[in-house]
Amino acid sequence: VSNAAAAIMICREVGISLEDIKKYFESFQNAKRRFAEDKVGDTIIIDDYAHHPTEIKVTLNAVKQKYPDKRLVVVFAPNTYSRTEKFYKEFADNLNIADKTYLTEIDCNRERKEEYSCVTSKVIFDLLNNGEMIDDDSVSKLLNHREPVICFMSCANISSMINKYRDLQKNNE
């Protein structure tokens, strides 16, 4: 909303008509993996690129605002050891906005695990109010939630988990 308001103000400043602004907004497509919504059965799936605590907080608060009567489940895949080490408390604080958090192990392709031997997802997990570990082989855990909003968050490739969940959900109907 803030970005949209700023864009409108700039457009007006440079002389773009309100009619044209409205036309552009009606055809605007958001960036991929930014609050990308899909519905499978009674489940709303949101795929979001959020990988920093601030992004997680803003996205989860937006989900709560848009779906105030739905149970919010988040699946978060941390992507780097250094970011996890630096922000683990903030990650946990913001993931605790959700009713339930599923956490994967860190999936990093640009840092060496040996350089961060003490950093695992456990540093976040230990601070979660209602957390559980998950991986591609245990996606079926998500079927235990009735009519939820499930928000998959990571800058890493989390699409395989989303696709497995969609398949399980469709087969479970």
XYZ file of N, CA, C and O in Angstrom:
692
model
N 0.833 -1.189 0.000
C 0.000 0.000 0.000
C 0.872 1.246 0.000
O 0.616 2.197 -0.745
N 1.916 1.235 0.820
C 2.827 2.386 0.858
C 3.494 2.601 -0.491
O 3.615 3.738 -0.963
N 3.931 1.508 -1.121
C 4.561 1.625 -2.437
C 3.565 2.146 -3.470
O 3.914 2.973 -4.323
N 2.332 1.668 -3.404
C 1.310 2.123 -4.356
C 1.023 3.608 -4.167
O 0.918 4.356 -5.140
N 0.892 4.038 -2.916
C 0.635 5.457 -2.641
C 1.783 6.328 -3.147
O 1.556 7.389 -3.752
N 2.994 5.887 -2.929
C 4.156 6.647 -3.410
C 4.163 6.707 -4.934
O 4.442 7.767 -5.524
N 3.838 5.590 -5.598
C 3.799 5.571 -7.059
C 2.739 6.523 -7.589
O 2.976 7.253 -8.567
N 1.586 6.551 -6.947
C 0.515 7.462 -7.369
C 0.971 8.914 -7.221
O 0.769 9.738 -8.124
N 1.595 9.226 -6.115
C 2.062 10.601 -5.894
C 3.092 11.010 -6.938
O 3.037 12.129 -7.468
N 4.018 10.133 -7.253
C 5.038 10.442 -8.258
C 4.386 10.617 -9.633
O 4.713 11.553 -10.376
N 3.453 9.728 -9.974
C 2.754 9.841 -11.258
C 2.033 11.176 -11.373
O 2.091 11.846 -12.409
N 1.356 11.577 -10.316
C 0.645 12.864 -10.329
C 1.632 14.018 -10.464
O 1.383 14.975 -11.191
N 2.764 13.900 -9.786
C 3.790 14.952 -9.818
C 4.331 15.158 -11.239
O 4.629 16.296 -11.621
N 4.432 14.080 -12.002
C 4.970 14.206 -13.360
C 3.863 14.362 -14.403
O 4.130 14.322 -15.600
N 2.622 14.535 -13.943
C 1.539 14.891 -14.853
C 0.724 13.749 -15.426
O -0.012 13.940 -16.390
N 0.804 12.576 -14.879
C -0.001 11.450 -15.366
C -1.409 11.574 -14.793
O -1.587 11.818 -13.594
N -2.385 11.391 -15.658
C -3.783 11.574 -15.242
C -4.229 10.461 -14.303
O -3.698 9.342 -14.336
N -5.242 10.765 -13.505
C -5.805 9.748 -12.602
C -6.390 8.583 -13.390
O -6.314 7.433 -12.950
N -6.970 8.882 -14.551
C -7.528 7.818 -15.385
C -6.436 6.848 -15.841
O -6.617 5.628 -15.793
N -5.286 7.385 -16.256
C -4.183 6.524 -16.680
C -3.605 5.745 -15.503
O -3.295 4.559 -15.629
N -3.487 6.407 -14.365
C -2.972 5.716 -13.169
C -3.873 4.536 -12.829
O -3.398 3.432 -12.577
N -5.178 4.767 -12.862
C -6.132 3.696 -12.555
C -5.969 2.545 -13.553
O -5.948 1.377 -13.169
N -5.827 2.882 -14.834
C -5.656 1.866 -15.879
C -4.388 1.039 -15.617
O -4.406 -0.191 -15.706
N -3.308 1.715 -15.252
C -2.040 1.003 -14.989
C -2.156 0.092 -13.771
O -1.643 -1.025 -13.771
N -2.826 0.569 -12.734
C -2.976 -0.258 -11.537
C -3.850 -1.478 -11.802
O -3.616 -2.549 -11.244
N -4.856 -1.324 -12.642
C -5.736 -2.457 -12.948
C -5.002 -3.562 -13.694
O -5.355 -4.727 -13.582
N -3.964 -3.200 -14.445
C -3.218 -4.209 -15.195
C -1.903 -4.604 -14.518
O -1.175 -5.447 -15.025
N -1.632 -4.022 -13.361
C -0.369 -4.295 -12.666
C -0.335 -5.736 -12.173
O -1.298 -6.245 -11.606
N 0.793 -6.390 -12.403
C 1.018 -7.723 -11.852
C 2.167 -7.628 -10.873
O 3.246 -7.155 -11.219
N 1.928 -8.093 -9.673
C 2.943 -8.018 -8.632
C 4.162 -8.867 -9.029
O 4.081 -9.719 -9.912
N 5.257 -8.624 -8.355
C 6.461 -9.421 -8.579
C 6.168 -10.880 -8.235
O 5.348 -11.177 -7.372
N 6.847 -11.780 -8.908
C 6.662 -13.198 -8.603
C 7.093 -13.464 -7.166
O 8.042 -12.884 -6.665
N 6.360 -14.365 -6.534
C 6.650 -14.818 -5.177
C 6.547 -13.702 -4.144
O 7.192 -13.729 -3.113
N 5.728 -12.725 -4.388
C 5.401 -11.715 -3.380
C 3.902 -11.810 -3.149
O 3.104 -11.374 -3.965
N 3.555 -12.471 -2.046
C 2.156 -12.666 -1.666
C 1.370 -13.291 -2.817
O 0.254 -12.898 -3.122
N 1.976 -14.281 -3.453
C 1.316 -15.001 -4.548
C 0.309 -15.975 -3.943
O 0.695 -16.953 -3.305
N -0.979 -15.707 -4.149
C -2.045 -16.492 -3.528
C -2.605 -17.543 -4.481
O -2.714 -17.307 -5.678
N -2.971 -18.669 -3.898
C -3.609 -19.753 -4.625
C -4.559 -20.426 -3.638
O -4.367 -20.333 -2.424
N -5.564 -21.085 -4.144
C -6.492 -21.792 -3.268
C -6.593 -23.233 -3.726
O -6.786 -23.507 -4.910
N -6.418 -24.147 -2.776
C -6.575 -25.571 -3.031
C -7.574 -26.080 -2.002
O -7.292 -26.078 -0.799
N -8.742 -26.458 -2.478
C -9.789 -26.857 -1.546
C -10.144 -25.686 -0.639
O -10.396 -24.579 -1.109
N -10.125 -25.925 0.660
C -10.424 -24.879 1.639
C -9.167 -24.202 2.174
O -9.228 -23.467 3.153
N -8.039 -24.474 1.552
C -6.762 -23.920 2.010
C -6.309 -22.798 1.091
O -6.322 -22.937 -0.124
N -5.904 -21.708 1.687
C -5.300 -20.613 0.944
C -3.794 -20.780 1.091
O -3.279 -20.896 2.206
N -3.103 -20.823 -0.045
C -1.651 -20.960 -0.064
C -1.065 -19.633 -0.507
O -1.489 -19.066 -1.513
N -0.103 -19.148 0.257
C 0.615 -17.937 -0.115
C 2.086 -18.292 -0.253
O 2.686 -18.862 0.653
N 2.643 -17.955 -1.395
C 4.069 -18.154 -1.651
C 4.711 -16.782 -1.611
O 4.324 -15.883 -2.359
N 5.668 -16.600 -0.705
C 6.290 -15.291 -0.563
C 7.803 -15.428 -0.421
O 8.292 -16.310 0.276
N 8.499 -14.527 -1.058
C 9.966 -14.511 -1.099
C 10.592 -14.050 0.225
O 11.809 -14.039 0.368
N 9.791 -13.695 1.194
C 10.301 -13.147 2.459
C 11.400 -14.022 3.045
O 11.227 -15.218 3.223
N 12.525 -13.380 3.349
C 13.663 -14.122 3.912
C 14.404 -13.301 4.957
O 15.435 -13.710 5.456
N 13.867 -12.151 5.286
C 14.433 -11.258 6.297
C 13.347 -11.032 7.348
O 12.157 -11.013 7.017
N 13.698 -10.875 8.615
C 12.682 -10.730 9.654
C 11.645 -9.643 9.386
O 10.454 -9.840 9.649
N 12.060 -8.509 8.855
C 11.113 -7.426 8.594
C 10.109 -7.831 7.529
O 8.910 -7.566 7.665
N 10.564 -8.481 6.471
C 9.656 -8.951 5.423
C 8.666 -9.975 5.976
O 7.488 -9.964 5.628
N 9.160 -10.853 6.818
C 8.289 -11.865 7.424
C 7.211 -11.193 8.260
O 6.023 -11.514 8.149
N 7.603 -10.236 9.068
C 6.647 -9.535 9.930
C 5.567 -8.840 9.113
O 4.372 -8.986 9.388
N 5.977 -8.102 8.106
C 5.017 -7.359 7.284
C 4.077 -8.319 6.553
O 2.858 -8.109 6.516
N 4.623 -9.378 6.002
C 3.800 -10.334 5.258
C 2.814 -11.041 6.171
O 1.627 -11.153 5.848
N 3.276 -11.518 7.319
C 2.363 -12.234 8.225
C 1.295 -11.307 8.796
O 0.142 -11.711 8.958
N 1.646 -10.072 9.077
C 0.631 -9.114 9.533
C -0.389 -8.837 8.435
O -1.581 -8.685 8.716
N 0.060 -8.794 7.180
C -0.867 -8.603 6.060
C -1.809 -9.800 5.931
O -3.008 -9.630 5.678
N -1.281 -11.001 6.115
C -2.125 -12.202 6.068
C -3.168 -12.136 7.177
O -4.354 -12.388 6.943
N -2.743 -11.790 8.376
C -3.678 -11.688 9.511
C -4.760 -10.647 9.239
O -5.921 -10.829 9.600
N -4.367 -9.549 8.599
C -5.329 -8.497 8.286
C -6.315 -8.956 7.210
O -7.523 -8.717 7.324
N -5.821 -9.625 6.186
C -6.676 -10.052 5.086
C -7.563 -11.234 5.470
O -8.688 -11.349 4.995
N -7.043 -12.120 6.318
C -7.774 -13.330 6.706
C -7.853 -13.432 8.230
O -7.292 -14.355 8.836
N -8.556 -12.508 8.874
C -8.551 -12.470 10.344
C -9.175 -13.693 11.020
O -8.854 -13.988 12.169
N -10.034 -14.414 10.310
C -10.715 -15.561 10.914
C -10.098 -16.902 10.539
O -10.636 -17.951 10.875
N -8.982 -16.858 9.838
C -8.317 -18.091 9.412
C -7.121 -18.383 10.303
O -6.455 -17.483 10.801
N -6.828 -19.651 10.483
C -5.627 -20.073 11.197
C -4.432 -19.840 10.276
O -4.428 -20.289 9.128
N -3.429 -19.144 10.778
C -2.241 -18.821 9.993
C -1.122 -19.804 10.309
O -0.653 -19.897 11.445
N -0.720 -20.533 9.280
C 0.367 -21.503 9.376
C 1.478 -21.000 8.457
O 1.217 -20.629 7.314
N 2.699 -20.984 8.965
C 3.814 -20.542 8.138
C 4.836 -21.669 8.017
O 5.072 -22.413 8.968
N 5.371 -21.804 6.806
C 6.476 -22.719 6.548
C 7.641 -21.829 6.126
O 7.564 -21.152 5.099
N 8.685 -21.816 6.928
C 9.827 -20.941 6.654
C 11.085 -21.766 6.427
O 11.421 -22.631 7.221
N 11.764 -21.450 5.325
C 13.032 -22.110 4.995
C 14.150 -21.073 5.049
O 14.304 -20.268 4.129
N 14.910 -21.051 6.144
C 16.045 -20.121 6.215
C 17.038 -20.434 5.102
O 17.219 -21.594 4.729
N 17.704 -19.399 4.596
C 18.543 -19.596 3.415
C 20.035 -19.459 3.662
O 20.815 -20.045 2.939
N 20.463 -18.675 4.617
C 21.907 -18.550 4.836
C 22.233 -18.694 6.315
O 21.444 -18.323 7.181
N 23.407 -19.227 6.564
C 23.867 -19.392 7.949
C 24.122 -18.036 8.580
O 23.745 -17.802 9.732
N 24.740 -17.126 7.841
C 25.086 -15.821 8.407
C 23.835 -15.028 8.773
O 23.778 -14.405 9.837
N 22.807 -15.044 7.915
C 21.573 -14.316 8.211
C 20.864 -14.958 9.404
O 20.353 -14.266 10.287
N 20.858 -16.272 9.443
C 20.237 -16.969 10.573
C 20.958 -16.636 11.861
O 20.328 -16.342 12.883
N 22.286 -16.655 11.827
C 23.073 -16.337 13.017
C 22.811 -14.912 13.504
O 22.651 -14.671 14.701
N 22.716 -13.993 12.579
C 22.550 -12.581 12.938
C 21.141 -12.258 13.412
O 20.957 -11.455 14.325
N 20.118 -12.885 12.808
C 18.735 -12.476 13.050
C 17.848 -13.550 13.675
O 16.629 -13.417 13.640
N 18.425 -14.586 14.261
C 17.580 -15.697 14.723
C 16.512 -15.258 15.711
O 15.378 -15.752 15.671
N 16.823 -14.320 16.589
C 15.815 -13.861 17.559
C 14.676 -13.130 16.853
O 13.502 -13.336 17.165
N 15.028 -12.268 15.907
C 14.014 -11.538 15.152
C 13.177 -12.478 14.292
O 11.965 -12.306 14.164
N 13.843 -13.484 13.692
C 13.083 -14.485 12.933
C 12.029 -15.118 13.838
O 10.850 -15.181 13.484
N 12.443 -15.585 14.996
C 11.512 -16.261 15.905
C 10.400 -15.324 16.350
O 9.222 -15.699 16.334
N 10.759 -14.105 16.747
C 9.737 -13.143 17.180
C 8.669 -12.954 16.111
O 7.477 -12.944 16.402
N 9.094 -12.792 14.872
C 8.144 -12.523 13.801
C 7.424 -13.775 13.324
O 6.250 -13.710 12.970
N 8.079 -14.919 13.354
C 7.391 -16.158 13.019
C 6.329 -16.491 14.064
O 5.325 -17.137 13.751
N 6.515 -16.015 15.279
C 5.528 -16.248 16.336
C 4.231 -15.481 16.117
O 3.260 -15.690 16.844
N 4.170 -14.633 15.109
C 2.903 -13.997 14.719
C 1.931 -15.068 14.249
O 0.727 -14.967 14.462
N 2.459 -16.110 13.621
C 1.638 -17.204 13.096
C 1.118 -18.068 14.237
O 1.688 -18.107 15.323
N 0.023 -18.770 13.959
C -0.526 -19.709 14.935
C 0.352 -20.956 15.046
O 0.433 -21.568 16.105
N 0.987 -21.312 13.947
C 1.857 -22.486 13.908
C 2.977 -22.209 12.914
O 2.738 -21.673 11.836
N 4.209 -22.571 13.287
C 5.352 -22.386 12.398
C 6.029 -23.717 12.147
O 6.340 -24.459 13.077
N 6.231 -23.998 10.876
C 7.034 -25.139 10.455
C 8.338 -24.575 9.904
O 8.336 -23.614 9.136
N 9.420 -25.176 10.307
C 10.741 -24.665 9.970
C 11.554 -25.762 9.288
O 11.541 -26.909 9.735
N 12.247 -25.408 8.208
C 13.137 -26.363 7.557
C 14.555 -26.124 8.047
O 14.840 -25.107 8.678
N 15.416 -27.038 7.722
C 16.840 -26.801 7.968
C 17.310 -25.718 7.004
O 16.664 -25.455 5.991
N 18.407 -25.104 7.322
C 18.977 -24.059 6.471
C 19.426 -24.699 5.161
O 20.101 -25.727 5.161
N 19.041 -24.075 4.060
C 19.402 -24.559 2.736
C 20.231 -23.479 2.057
O 19.702 -22.554 1.472
N 21.536 -23.589 2.189
C 22.419 -22.533 1.702
C 23.342 -23.059 0.614
O 24.005 -24.068 0.792
N 23.387 -22.326 -0.485
C 24.272 -22.730 -1.572
C 25.408 -21.725 -1.779
O 26.173 -21.859 -2.713
N 25.514 -20.744 -0.890
C 26.579 -19.753 -1.079
C 27.510 -19.599 0.119
O 28.468 -18.848 0.064
N 27.207 -20.287 1.195
C 28.087 -20.286 2.371
C 28.406 -21.720 2.740
O 27.590 -22.617 2.517
N 29.560 -21.915 3.332
C 29.949 -23.263 3.727
C 29.507 -23.530 5.158
O 29.823 -22.771 6.071
N 28.797 -24.626 5.338
C 28.296 -25.004 6.661
C 29.432 -25.090 7.677
O 29.266 -24.714 8.833
N 30.596 -25.542 7.242
C 31.745 -25.693 8.146
C 32.148 -24.374 8.792
O 32.691 -24.350 9.889
N 31.892 -23.277 8.123
C 32.247 -21.959 8.654
C 31.244 -21.470 9.699
O 31.493 -20.480 10.384
N 30.112 -22.152 9.808
C 29.053 -21.783 10.754
C 28.591 -23.037 11.497
O 27.403 -23.336 11.558
N 29.511 -23.759 12.065
C 29.211 -25.075 12.627
C 28.162 -25.049 13.738
O 27.487 -26.046 13.959
N 27.994 -23.938 14.413
C 27.019 -23.865 15.507
C 25.657 -23.343 15.048
O 24.736 -23.226 15.868
N 25.538 -23.007 13.791
C 24.298 -22.385 13.307
C 23.458 -23.410 12.553
O 23.854 -23.918 11.509
N 22.297 -23.701 13.119
C 21.291 -24.536 12.464
C 19.944 -23.850 12.674
O 19.848 -22.855 13.403
N 18.915 -24.402 12.099
C 17.573 -23.859 12.311
C 17.143 -23.962 13.765
O 16.213 -23.283 14.197
N 17.815 -24.793 14.534
C 17.470 -24.976 15.944
C 17.557 -23.668 16.737
O 16.789 -23.470 17.682
N 18.437 -22.747 16.329
C 18.533 -21.482 17.068
C 17.233 -20.688 16.957
O 16.846 -19.996 17.899
N 16.549 -20.804 15.829
C 15.229 -20.179 15.673
C 14.180 -21.039 16.361
O 13.357 -20.541 17.130
N 14.227 -22.327 16.084
C 13.224 -23.267 16.581
C 13.054 -23.179 18.101
O 11.930 -23.200 18.609
N 14.162 -23.063 18.812
C 14.102 -23.034 20.278
C 13.335 -21.832 20.828
O 12.930 -21.837 21.993
N 13.124 -20.808 20.014
C 12.419 -19.601 20.457
C 10.983 -19.520 19.940
O 10.286 -18.541 20.206
N 10.545 -20.539 19.229
C 9.188 -20.527 18.684
C 8.174 -20.965 19.731
O 8.424 -21.892 20.499
N 7.011 -20.311 19.725
C 5.930 -20.670 20.645
C 5.255 -21.980 20.238
O 4.850 -22.760 21.089
N 5.098 -22.183 18.941
C 4.403 -23.366 18.456
C 5.065 -23.800 17.154
O 4.523 -23.607 16.073
N 6.252 -24.365 17.281
C 7.033 -24.715 16.106
C 7.224 -26.201 15.941
O 7.100 -26.977 16.895
N 7.513 -26.571 14.699
C 7.772 -27.959 14.366
C 8.680 -27.966 13.138
O 8.552 -27.115 12.262
N 9.573 -28.910 13.083
C 10.446 -29.043 11.924
C 9.683 -29.753 10.802
O 8.790 -30.560 11.061
N 10.076 -29.427 9.568
C 9.433 -30.019 8.397
C 10.474 -30.149 7.291
O 11.462 -29.407 7.272
N 10.243 -31.105 6.400
C 11.072 -31.228 5.207
C 10.191 -31.792 4.095
O 8.991 -32.012 4.301
N 10.774 -32.014 2.927
C 9.981 -32.497 1.796
C 9.293 -33.825 2.087
O 8.235 -34.112 1.538
N 9.891 -34.633 2.948
C 9.317 -35.939 3.254
C 8.219 -35.897 4.311
O 7.542 -36.897 4.532
N 8.047 -34.750 4.966
C 7.031 -34.669 6.029
C 5.994 -33.576 5.775
O 5.338 -33.108 6.695
N 5.836 -33.201 4.522
C 4.869 -32.159 4.149
C 3.451 -32.539 4.560
O 2.621 -31.679 4.821
N 3.179 -33.828 4.653
C 1.822 -34.280 5.006
C 1.367 -33.736 6.360
O 0.166 -33.688 6.632
N 2.294 -33.281 7.196
C 1.918 -32.661 8.478
C 0.955 -31.495 8.270
O 0.116 -31.213 9.117
N 1.112 -30.825 7.153
C 0.289 -29.647 6.889
C -1.179 -29.992 6.679
O -2.048 -29.127 6.814
N -1.462 -31.251 6.365
C -2.849 -31.671 6.172
C -3.639 -31.677 7.476
O -4.869 -31.750 7.449
N -2.959 -31.586 8.602
C -3.633 -31.595 9.903
C -4.377 -30.305 10.198
O -5.152 -30.241 11.148
N -4.166 -29.277 9.396
C -4.804 -27.976 9.631
C -6.032 -27.860 8.746
O -5.987 -28.115 7.556
N -7.140 -27.446 9.330
C -8.399 -27.314 8.604
C -8.629 -25.867 8.191
O -8.589 -24.959 9.016
N -8.834 -25.673 6.897
C -9.142 -24.378 6.296
C -8.150 -23.278 6.692
O -8.546 -22.170 7.026
N -6.861 -23.573 6.604
C -5.871 -22.566 7.020
C -5.446 -21.648 5.873
O -5.803 -21.859 4.713
N -4.683 -20.658 6.242
C -3.846 -19.942 5.295
C -2.446 -20.469 5.576
O -1.961 -20.368 6.707
N -1.819 -21.071 4.572
C -0.461 -21.573 4.743
C 0.457 -20.685 3.917
O 0.318 -20.589 2.700
N 1.360 -20.040 4.615
C 2.277 -19.092 3.988
C 3.663 -19.721 3.913
O 4.295 -19.961 4.940
N 4.100 -20.025 2.700
C 5.433 -20.576 2.466
C 6.378 -19.407 2.226
O 6.141 -18.598 1.324
N 7.437 -19.316 3.033
C 8.319 -18.160 2.954
C 9.779 -18.567 2.853
O 10.264 -19.339 3.677
N 10.460 -18.027 1.844
C 11.890 -18.238 1.693
C 12.355 -17.612 0.390
O 11.582 -17.510 -0.560
N 13.616 -17.235 0.363
C 14.206 -16.845 -0.922
C 14.816 -18.075 -1.584
O 15.187 -18.036 -2.750
N 14.891 -19.175 -0.840
C 15.370 -20.443 -1.400
C 14.221 -21.088 -2.176
O 13.073 -20.651 -2.107
N 14.525 -22.147 -2.862
C 13.510 -22.847 -3.637
C 12.624 -23.656 -2.694
O 13.040 -24.676 -2.166
N 11.431 -23.180 -2.496
C 10.477 -23.856 -1.621
C 9.327 -24.429 -2.447
O 8.396 -25.008 -1.917
N 9.426 -24.295 -3.769
C 8.333 -24.711 -4.647
C 8.087 -26.217 -4.613
O 6.950 -26.653 -4.765
N 9.118 -27.015 -4.394
C 8.887 -28.465 -4.344
C 7.987 -28.816 -3.154
O 7.122 -29.686 -3.270
N 8.178 -28.127 -2.050
C 7.338 -28.379 -0.877
C 5.904 -27.913 -1.141
O 4.944 -28.594 -0.769
N 5.764 -26.769 -1.784
C 4.430 -26.263 -2.121
C 3.726 -27.239 -3.056
O 2.555 -27.577 -2.850
N 4.427 -27.707 -4.062
C 3.825 -28.641 -5.024
C 3.437 -29.959 -4.367
O 2.382 -30.516 -4.666
N 4.280 -30.454 -3.474
C 3.934 -31.689 -2.754
C 2.682 -31.476 -1.908
O 1.804 -32.336 -1.853
N 2.602 -30.323 -1.243
C 1.431 -30.043 -0.433
C 0.177 -29.954 -1.308
O -0.858 -30.526 -0.968
N 0.270 -29.263 -2.438
C -0.883 -29.145 -3.349
C -1.353 -30.535 -3.786
O -2.553 -30.818 -3.796
N -0.404 -31.384 -4.163
C -0.753 -32.735 -4.598
C -1.426 -33.518 -3.477
O -2.440 -34.190 -3.693
N -0.866 -33.441 -2.277
C -1.456 -34.130 -1.140
C -2.855 -33.607 -0.848
O -3.778 -34.383 -0.570
N -3.010 -32.307 -0.894
C -4.311 -31.679 -0.618
C -5.357 -32.111 -1.640
O -6.477 -32.434 -1.285
N -4.961 -32.111 -2.904
C -5.907 -32.527 -3.963
C -6.290 -33.992 -3.821
O -7.430 -34.363 -4.022
N -5.312 -34.834 -3.472
C -5.585 -36.263 -3.296
C -6.393 -36.539 -2.040
O -7.012 -37.610 -1.921
N -6.387 -35.604 -1.105
C -7.080 -35.776 0.179
C -8.529 -35.319 0.118
O -9.274 -35.541 1.045
N -8.900 -34.642 -0.965
C -10.273 -34.109 -1.067
C -11.288 -35.183 -1.346
O -11.068 -36.177 -1.927
